[in-house]
Short mmCIF file of C-alpha atoms and ligand atoms in Angstrom, two decimals:
data_model
loop_
_atom_site.label_atom_id
_atom_site.label_comp_id
_atom_site.label_asym_id
_atom_site.label_seq_id
_atom_site.Cartn_x
_atom_site.Cartn_y
_atom_site.Cartn_z
CA UNK A 1 114.39 69.67 146.61
CA UNK A 2 118.40 70.11 145.71
CA UNK A 3 119.45 72.28 143.07
CA UNK A 4 122.62 71.12 141.16
CA UNK A 5 124.60 72.28 138.08
CA UNK A 6 127.02 69.28 137.08
CA UNK A 7 126.51 66.16 135.28
CA UNK A 8 128.40 64.08 138.32
CA UNK A 9 126.23 65.89 140.83
CA UNK A 10 123.25 64.73 139.09
CA UNK A 11 124.77 60.77 138.52
CA UNK A 12 126.14 60.55 142.34
CA UNK A 13 122.07 61.54 143.70
CA UNK A 14 120.51 59.25 141.25
CA UNK A 15 123.60 56.47 142.00
CA UNK A 16 122.20 56.59 145.14
CA UNK A 17 118.72 56.39 145.05
CA UNK A 18 119.10 53.36 142.93
CA UNK A 19 121.20 51.61 145.76
CA UNK A 20 118.04 52.05 147.53
CA UNK A 21 115.94 50.78 144.86
CA UNK A 22 114.19 53.88 144.21
CA UNK A 23 112.63 54.19 140.86
CA UNK A 24 113.60 57.83 138.92
CA UNK A 25 111.32 59.64 137.05
CA UNK A 26 112.78 62.62 134.29
CA UNK A 27 111.00 65.85 132.70
CA UNK A 28 113.18 67.54 130.71
CA UNK A 29 111.72 71.48 130.06
CA UNK A 30 113.59 74.27 128.73
CA UNK A 31 112.24 76.03 132.03
CA UNK A 32 110.10 79.32 132.45
CA UNK A 33 107.92 76.78 133.51
CA UNK A 34 104.10 76.41 133.49
CA UNK A 35 100.65 74.98 134.44
CA UNK A 36 101.43 72.36 131.78
CA UNK A 37 105.14 71.74 132.82
CA UNK A 38 103.58 71.19 136.27
CA UNK A 39 101.50 68.53 135.42
CA UNK A 40 104.23 66.66 133.56
CA UNK A 41 105.92 66.44 137.02
CA UNK A 42 103.06 65.80 139.32
CA UNK A 43 102.26 62.50 137.25
CA UNK A 44 105.99 61.26 137.39
CA UNK A 45 105.84 61.77 141.35
CA UNK A 46 102.88 60.03 141.02
CA UNK A 47 104.59 57.29 138.67
CA UNK A 48 108.01 57.06 140.93
CA UNK A 49 109.82 57.63 143.70
CA UNK A 50 111.98 60.21 142.94
CA UNK A 51 111.77 63.01 140.60
CA UNK A 52 114.28 64.82 138.55
CA UNK A 53 113.62 68.36 136.56
CA UNK A 54 116.33 69.17 133.80
CA UNK A 55 116.15 73.03 133.38
CA UNK A 56 117.80 74.01 130.47
CA UNK A 57 117.74 76.13 127.24
CA UNK A 58 119.59 73.60 124.81
CA UNK A 59 121.25 75.66 122.53
CA UNK A 60 121.51 73.12 119.71
CA UNK A 61 117.86 73.00 118.65
CA UNK A 62 117.69 76.81 117.77
CA UNK A 63 118.06 78.06 114.51
CA UNK A 64 120.20 81.33 113.87
CA UNK A 65 117.39 83.09 113.26
CA UNK A 66 115.19 81.95 116.75
CA UNK A 67 114.46 82.82 119.85
CA UNK A 68 117.50 81.22 121.79
CA UNK A 69 118.60 84.83 123.20
CA UNK A 70 115.41 85.88 124.19
CA UNK A 71 113.97 82.65 125.36
CA UNK A 72 112.62 83.57 128.75
CA UNK A 73 114.55 82.56 131.63
CA UNK A 74 113.30 82.77 135.62
CA UNK A 75 115.64 79.86 137.29
CA UNK A 76 113.72 81.05 141.41
CA UNK A 77 110.14 80.98 139.86
CA UNK A 78 111.00 77.40 138.15
CA UNK A 79 112.41 76.45 141.39
CA UNK A 80 109.54 77.04 143.54
CA UNK A 81 107.17 75.38 140.90
CA UNK A 82 109.53 72.09 141.10
CA UNK A 83 109.38 72.16 144.91
CA UNK A 84 105.88 72.89 144.63
CA UNK A 85 105.08 69.50 142.67
CA UNK A 86 107.00 67.54 144.17
CA UNK A 87 110.46 66.92 142.52
CA UNK A 88 113.13 66.10 144.27
CA UNK A 89 116.09 67.33 141.92
CA UNK A 90 116.28 70.11 139.88
CA UNK A 91 119.17 69.61 137.31
CA UNK A 92 120.27 73.71 135.61
CA UNK A 93 123.74 72.89 133.81
CA UNK A 94 125.12 75.69 131.69
CA UNK A 95 126.03 74.96 127.84
CA UNK A 96 129.42 74.31 128.57
CA UNK A 97 128.57 71.36 131.42
CA UNK A 98 126.46 70.18 128.43
CA UNK A 99 128.65 70.42 125.40
CA UNK A 100 132.29 69.81 124.66
CA UNK A 101 133.18 72.95 122.47
CA UNK A 102 134.92 70.14 119.67
CA UNK A 103 132.30 67.56 119.89
CA UNK A 104 131.65 65.67 117.29
CA UNK A 105 128.63 63.59 117.64
CA UNK A 106 125.38 64.57 117.66
CA UNK A 107 121.76 61.87 117.06
CA UNK A 108 119.99 62.40 113.99
CA UNK A 109 116.77 60.89 113.17
CA UNK A 110 115.43 60.60 109.38
CA UNK A 111 111.47 60.26 108.70
CA UNK A 112 109.73 61.53 111.40
CA UNK A 113 111.58 65.11 111.68
CA UNK A 114 110.77 65.71 107.76
CA UNK A 115 107.42 66.81 108.55
CA UNK A 116 105.64 70.16 109.97
CA UNK A 117 108.29 71.67 112.54
CA UNK A 118 111.09 69.59 110.96
CA UNK A 119 110.33 71.26 107.73
CA UNK A 120 110.65 75.09 109.23
CA UNK A 121 113.16 74.00 111.69
CA UNK A 122 115.01 72.05 110.00
CA UNK A 123 118.17 71.65 112.44
CA UNK A 124 115.75 71.38 115.45
CA UNK A 125 115.53 67.70 115.97
CA UNK A 126 119.02 66.62 116.00
CA UNK A 127 119.51 69.01 118.69
CA UNK A 128 116.27 67.88 120.55
CA UNK A 129 117.01 64.14 120.24
CA UNK A 130 120.88 65.03 120.43
CA UNK A 131 120.19 66.64 124.01
CA UNK A 132 117.03 64.02 125.22
CA UNK A 133 119.96 61.43 124.45
CA UNK A 134 122.63 62.88 126.88
CA UNK A 135 119.80 63.88 129.76
CA UNK A 136 118.63 60.47 129.41
CA UNK A 137 122.26 59.20 129.94
CA UNK A 138 123.15 61.32 132.46
CA UNK A 139 119.90 60.79 134.87
CA UNK A 140 119.76 57.18 133.76
CA UNK A 141 115.14 57.36 134.77
CA UNK A 142 113.03 54.38 134.68
CA UNK A 143 110.33 57.14 133.10
CA UNK A 144 110.51 60.13 131.11
CA UNK A 145 107.68 62.11 130.64
CA UNK A 146 106.67 64.39 127.80
CA UNK A 147 103.83 66.92 126.87
CA UNK A 148 101.62 66.62 123.52
CA UNK A 149 101.91 69.86 122.99
CA UNK A 150 104.98 68.87 121.08
CA UNK A 151 103.33 66.03 119.49
CA UNK A 152 106.12 65.54 117.08
CA UNK A 153 108.67 65.61 119.33
CA UNK A 154 106.74 63.18 121.48
CA UNK A 155 106.43 60.55 118.19
CA UNK A 156 110.22 61.49 117.81
CA UNK A 157 111.44 60.62 121.26
CA UNK A 158 109.51 57.38 121.09
CA UNK A 159 110.69 56.42 117.72
CA UNK A 160 114.63 57.33 119.17
CA UNK A 161 113.72 55.27 121.99
CA UNK A 162 112.81 52.23 120.07
CA UNK A 163 115.44 52.18 117.64
CA UNK A 164 118.18 53.02 119.64
CA UNK A 165 117.35 50.95 122.86
CA UNK A 166 117.16 52.83 125.48
CA UNK A 167 115.55 51.08 128.83
CA UNK A 168 112.71 54.07 129.19
CA UNK A 169 109.45 54.41 129.31
CA UNK A 170 108.22 57.60 128.09
CA UNK A 171 104.93 59.19 128.85
CA UNK A 172 102.80 61.11 126.76
CA UNK A 173 101.00 63.70 128.80
CA UNK A 174 97.88 65.89 127.50
CA UNK A 175 98.20 69.38 126.78
CA UNK A 176 96.83 71.78 129.48
CA UNK A 177 95.20 75.26 128.23
CA UNK A 178 94.28 78.38 128.94
CA UNK A 179 90.74 78.80 130.26
CA UNK A 180 89.91 80.16 126.74
CA UNK A 181 91.51 77.36 125.39
CA UNK A 182 94.74 78.83 124.17
CA UNK A 183 97.47 75.93 125.08
CA UNK A 184 99.68 76.92 127.75
CA UNK A 185 103.29 77.52 126.40
CA UNK A 186 106.51 79.14 127.39
CA UNK A 187 106.27 81.46 124.23
CA UNK A 188 102.95 82.85 125.07
CA UNK A 189 104.68 85.53 127.28
CA UNK A 190 105.97 86.87 124.26
CA UNK A 191 102.12 87.91 122.81
CA UNK A 192 101.32 91.42 123.15
CA UNK A 193 97.34 92.32 124.62
CA UNK A 194 95.46 91.72 121.29
CA UNK A 195 98.11 88.99 119.86
CA UNK A 196 97.59 87.22 123.44
CA UNK A 197 93.95 87.76 122.29
CA UNK A 198 93.91 86.74 118.70
CA UNK A 199 96.32 83.53 119.37
CA UNK A 200 93.08 81.96 120.48
CA UNK A 201 92.27 81.26 117.03
CA UNK A 202 94.57 78.33 116.68
CA UNK A 203 92.77 76.20 118.82
CA UNK A 204 89.76 77.23 117.83
CA UNK A 205 90.46 76.68 114.38
CA UNK A 206 91.20 72.88 115.70
CA UNK A 207 88.14 72.53 117.29
CA UNK A 208 86.36 72.94 114.26
CA UNK A 209 88.62 69.91 112.22
CA UNK A 210 88.06 67.87 115.24
CA UNK A 211 84.19 68.28 115.27
CA UNK A 212 84.35 67.63 111.74
CA UNK A 213 86.25 63.90 112.01
CA UNK A 214 83.76 63.29 114.83
CA UNK A 215 81.32 63.64 113.08
CA UNK A 216 82.59 61.18 110.76
CA UNK A 217 85.13 63.21 107.68
CA UNK A 218 87.14 60.70 106.10
CA UNK A 219 88.70 63.85 103.94
CA UNK A 220 91.86 64.99 105.44
CA UNK A 221 91.94 67.57 102.78
CA UNK A 222 88.36 68.86 103.42
CA UNK A 223 89.88 68.95 107.06
CA UNK A 224 92.95 70.78 106.47
CA UNK A 225 90.61 73.14 104.28
CA UNK A 226 88.22 73.98 106.90
CA UNK A 227 90.77 74.84 109.43
CA UNK A 228 92.89 77.13 107.23
CA UNK A 229 89.88 78.70 106.08
CA UNK A 230 88.96 79.58 110.09
CA UNK A 231 92.71 80.66 110.51
CA UNK A 232 92.54 83.30 107.47
CA UNK A 233 89.63 84.98 109.88
CA UNK A 234 92.42 86.60 111.94
CA UNK A 235 94.36 89.14 110.36
CA UNK A 236 97.52 88.64 113.22
CA UNK A 237 97.91 85.42 112.71
CA UNK A 238 100.20 83.90 109.09
CA UNK A 239 100.35 80.10 108.52
CA UNK A 240 103.38 78.25 109.11
CA UNK A 241 101.71 75.08 108.26
CA UNK A 242 98.80 73.18 108.58
CA UNK A 243 98.85 69.08 108.50
CA UNK A 244 97.07 66.10 109.24
CA UNK A 245 99.11 63.40 109.88
CA UNK A 246 99.87 59.58 111.28
CA UNK A 247 100.75 60.20 114.45
CA UNK A 248 103.06 57.01 114.39
CA UNK A 249 105.13 57.78 111.09
CA UNK A 250 104.35 61.45 111.10
CA UNK A 251 103.47 61.16 107.34
CA UNK A 252 100.99 63.03 105.60
CA UNK A 253 97.63 61.34 105.22
CA UNK A 254 94.68 61.28 103.16
CA UNK A 255 92.34 59.38 104.28
CA UNK A 256 91.34 59.97 108.58
CA UNK A 257 92.39 56.25 110.00
CA UNK A 258 93.79 54.69 112.60
CA UNK A 259 96.16 57.15 115.22
CA UNK A 260 95.55 60.47 113.56
CA UNK A 261 97.25 64.15 114.37
CA UNK A 262 96.15 67.16 112.86
CA UNK A 263 99.14 69.83 113.98
CA UNK A 264 99.34 73.81 113.17
CA UNK A 265 101.89 75.84 113.42
CA UNK A 266 100.98 79.85 113.57
CA UNK A 267 102.76 82.89 113.61
CA UNK A 268 100.96 85.76 115.80
CA UNK A 269 102.84 88.29 115.09
CA UNK A 270 106.62 87.18 115.26
CA UNK A 271 105.64 84.77 117.91
CA UNK A 272 105.29 81.42 116.25
CA UNK A 273 103.07 78.83 118.70
CA UNK A 274 101.57 75.07 118.05
CA UNK A 275 98.75 73.29 118.94
CA UNK A 276 97.37 69.82 118.07
CA UNK A 277 94.39 67.14 118.52
CA UNK A 278 95.29 63.49 118.12
CA UNK A 279 92.10 60.74 117.19
CA UNK A 280 92.12 57.31 116.91
CA UNK A 281 89.94 56.00 114.40
O1 LIG B 301 110.41 70.30 125.06
C1 LIG B 301 111.31 70.88 125.41
O2 LIG B 301 111.36 71.71 126.34
C2 LIG B 301 112.17 70.58 124.57
O3 LIG B 301 112.40 70.48 122.90
C3 LIG B 301 113.42 69.69 125.49
C4 LIG B 301 112.51 67.87 125.47
C5 LIG B 301 113.55 69.89 126.83
C6 LIG B 301 114.63 69.42 125.17
O4 LIG B 301 115.45 70.10 125.29
#
């Protein structure tokens, strides 16, 4: 596996692959990779001749009081995981390589970015859409892989690809969990031992909601109420949001029908964790 730092190097490697008629998969990441990322890379390796993993902590998607400076980084460990999973190229640019200081262009989306994480992180999705568009132009993949843990991000990227006619298939992949149900996340490393134990409340509360829906509950308010009630039993948990929305539009719904995303964001201590489930009724 090759590790490169410049856009020019990525372009020349991918150009050669394309000349040889090889298909290319892209797994965009911010590094500090875990089993969740590994599952995306392995899926991409199965479905493409060559796989590029981007490893870039994108500054434009962090708000001023967020964890950009402390976001965990470990390139050697990431490279090992990528190699084991079968990636062919790891792209690890510096911010100066990705962004001109005097840049004046960004990709902004209305609608789907208003609710959920967009409410508490107002500039987040503009940063995500901009960097993902840039990565798509740099790598020109046939397919790109995103985890369902960031369900709103997945819906936003799918919509962006449709609206801007990117010729790329977006593949959404299932959430990978720890044994006790906590969704794998690079941010789990921020948790103290006590907080780590408390963090199981997220998945536990979602399970209560999911069971209600599976048993036929159609009233979104009732499902939401049950999730909130269970989350509030954990003293270390502070709810950012609990929302039930249409997965395609990310608009809140009152009746459970169609493709339904139940998403939560909860602070455990200072760490903001997200989790969700999607049902098709
Ligand atoms: O999901 C992430 O890790 C990031 O938001 C992404 C898609 C790599 C863009 O920086």
